[in-house]
Short mmCIF file of C-alpha atoms in Angstrom, two decimals:
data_model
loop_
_atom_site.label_atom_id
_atom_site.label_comp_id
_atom_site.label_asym_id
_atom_site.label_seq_id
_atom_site.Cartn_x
_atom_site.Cartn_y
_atom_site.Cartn_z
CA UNK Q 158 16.34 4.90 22.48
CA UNK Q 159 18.66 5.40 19.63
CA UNK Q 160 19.30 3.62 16.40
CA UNK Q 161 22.28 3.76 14.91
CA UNK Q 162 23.43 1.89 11.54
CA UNK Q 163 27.49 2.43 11.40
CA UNK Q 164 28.33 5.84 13.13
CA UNK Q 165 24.65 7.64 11.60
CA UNK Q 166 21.87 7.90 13.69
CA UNK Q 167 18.70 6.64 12.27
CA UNK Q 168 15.90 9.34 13.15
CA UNK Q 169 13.09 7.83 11.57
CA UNK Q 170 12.19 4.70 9.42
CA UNK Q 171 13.52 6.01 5.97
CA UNK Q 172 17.11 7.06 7.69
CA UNK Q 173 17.21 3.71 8.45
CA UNK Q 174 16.55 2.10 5.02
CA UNK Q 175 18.64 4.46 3.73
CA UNK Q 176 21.73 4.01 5.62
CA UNK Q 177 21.23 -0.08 5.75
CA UNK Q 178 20.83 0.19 2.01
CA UNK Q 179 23.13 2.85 1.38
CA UNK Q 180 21.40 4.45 -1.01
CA UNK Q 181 18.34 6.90 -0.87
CA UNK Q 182 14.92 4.91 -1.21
CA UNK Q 183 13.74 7.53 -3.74
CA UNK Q 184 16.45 6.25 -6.14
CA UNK Q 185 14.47 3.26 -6.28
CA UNK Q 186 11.20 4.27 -5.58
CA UNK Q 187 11.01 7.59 -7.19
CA UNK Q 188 9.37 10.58 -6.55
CA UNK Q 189 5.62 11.80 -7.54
CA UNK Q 190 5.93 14.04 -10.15
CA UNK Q 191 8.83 13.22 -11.81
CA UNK Q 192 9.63 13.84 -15.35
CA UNK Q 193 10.19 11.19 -17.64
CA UNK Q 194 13.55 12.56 -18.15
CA UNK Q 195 14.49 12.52 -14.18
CA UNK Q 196 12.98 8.56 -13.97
CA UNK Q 197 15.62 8.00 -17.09
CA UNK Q 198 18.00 9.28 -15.04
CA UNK Q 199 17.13 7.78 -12.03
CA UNK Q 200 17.00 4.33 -13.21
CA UNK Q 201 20.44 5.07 -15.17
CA UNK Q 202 21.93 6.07 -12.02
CA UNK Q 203 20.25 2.56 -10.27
CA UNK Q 204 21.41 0.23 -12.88
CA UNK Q 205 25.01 1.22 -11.93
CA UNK Q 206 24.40 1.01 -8.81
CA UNK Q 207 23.52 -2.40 -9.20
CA UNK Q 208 26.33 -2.99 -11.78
CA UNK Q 209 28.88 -2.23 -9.07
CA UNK Q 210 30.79 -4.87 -7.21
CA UNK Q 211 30.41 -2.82 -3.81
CA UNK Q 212 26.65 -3.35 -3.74
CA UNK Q 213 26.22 -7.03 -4.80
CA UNK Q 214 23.88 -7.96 -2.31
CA UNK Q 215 21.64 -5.17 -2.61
CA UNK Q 216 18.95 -7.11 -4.01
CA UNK Q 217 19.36 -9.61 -1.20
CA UNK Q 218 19.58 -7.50 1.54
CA UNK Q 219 16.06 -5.54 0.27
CA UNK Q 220 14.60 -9.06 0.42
CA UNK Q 221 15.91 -9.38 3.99
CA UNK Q 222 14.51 -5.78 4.94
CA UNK Q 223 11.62 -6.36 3.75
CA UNK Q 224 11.24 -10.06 5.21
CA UNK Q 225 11.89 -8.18 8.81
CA UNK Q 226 9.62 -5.15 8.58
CA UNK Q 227 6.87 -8.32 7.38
CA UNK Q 228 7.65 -9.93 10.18
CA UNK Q 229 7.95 -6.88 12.99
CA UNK Q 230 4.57 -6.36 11.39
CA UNK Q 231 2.85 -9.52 10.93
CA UNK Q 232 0.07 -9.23 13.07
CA UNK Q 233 -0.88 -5.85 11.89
CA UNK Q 234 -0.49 -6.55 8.58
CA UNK Q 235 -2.40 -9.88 8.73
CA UNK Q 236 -5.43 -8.67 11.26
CA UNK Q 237 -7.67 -9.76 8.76
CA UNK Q 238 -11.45 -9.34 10.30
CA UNK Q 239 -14.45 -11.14 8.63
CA UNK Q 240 -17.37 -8.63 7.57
CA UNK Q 241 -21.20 -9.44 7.84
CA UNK Q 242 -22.62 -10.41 5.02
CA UNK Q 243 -25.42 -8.31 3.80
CA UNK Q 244 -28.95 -9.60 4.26
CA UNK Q 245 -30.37 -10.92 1.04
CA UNK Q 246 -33.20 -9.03 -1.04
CA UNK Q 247 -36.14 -11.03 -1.20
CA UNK Q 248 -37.37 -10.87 -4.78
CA UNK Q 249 -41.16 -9.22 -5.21
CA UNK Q 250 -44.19 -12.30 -5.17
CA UNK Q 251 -46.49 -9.56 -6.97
CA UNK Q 252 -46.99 -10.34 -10.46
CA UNK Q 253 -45.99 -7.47 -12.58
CA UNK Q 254 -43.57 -5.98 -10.69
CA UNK Q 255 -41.06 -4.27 -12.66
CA UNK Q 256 -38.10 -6.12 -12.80
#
């Protein structure tokens, strides 16, 4: 099956961040490595993103994103599985045992 967001095919999960957000996900994420001078200019280059008219609901539409890939993934994400608690240490009767 295909996924398609506008006329752009989605090939894997970042494609389709990218083209519902309509921006790269390293602009807001970064990259490892980066120089302090590329994250200046990263974050420059986000705050007018943000700044612009066109992407107004940006911030709400990451909320949304993220409340769906939550959800698609709740019961992964929540599989939360109790672990056996150790057996306790029985302290030493014999007097003078080190400590």
């Amino acid at each position: 099956m295909r996924t398609y967001v506008g006329h752009q095919q989605a090939v894997s999960a970042e494609d389709f961040v990218e083209l519902a957000l309509g921006t790269p996900v390293e602009l807001w994420l970064g990259v490892e490595g980066e120089s302090e001078t590329d994250r200046a200019a990263r974050l420059d280059a986000a705050r007018d993103i943000l700044a612009d008219p066109e992407y107004s609901n940006l911030p709400d539409d990451v909320a949304r994103i993220a409340a769906e890939v939550i959800e698609a993934h709740a019961p992964e994400l929540f599989n939360v599985i109790p672990l056996a608690r150790p057996a306790r240490r029985r302290r030493s009767s014999r007097k003078g045992a080190a400590a």
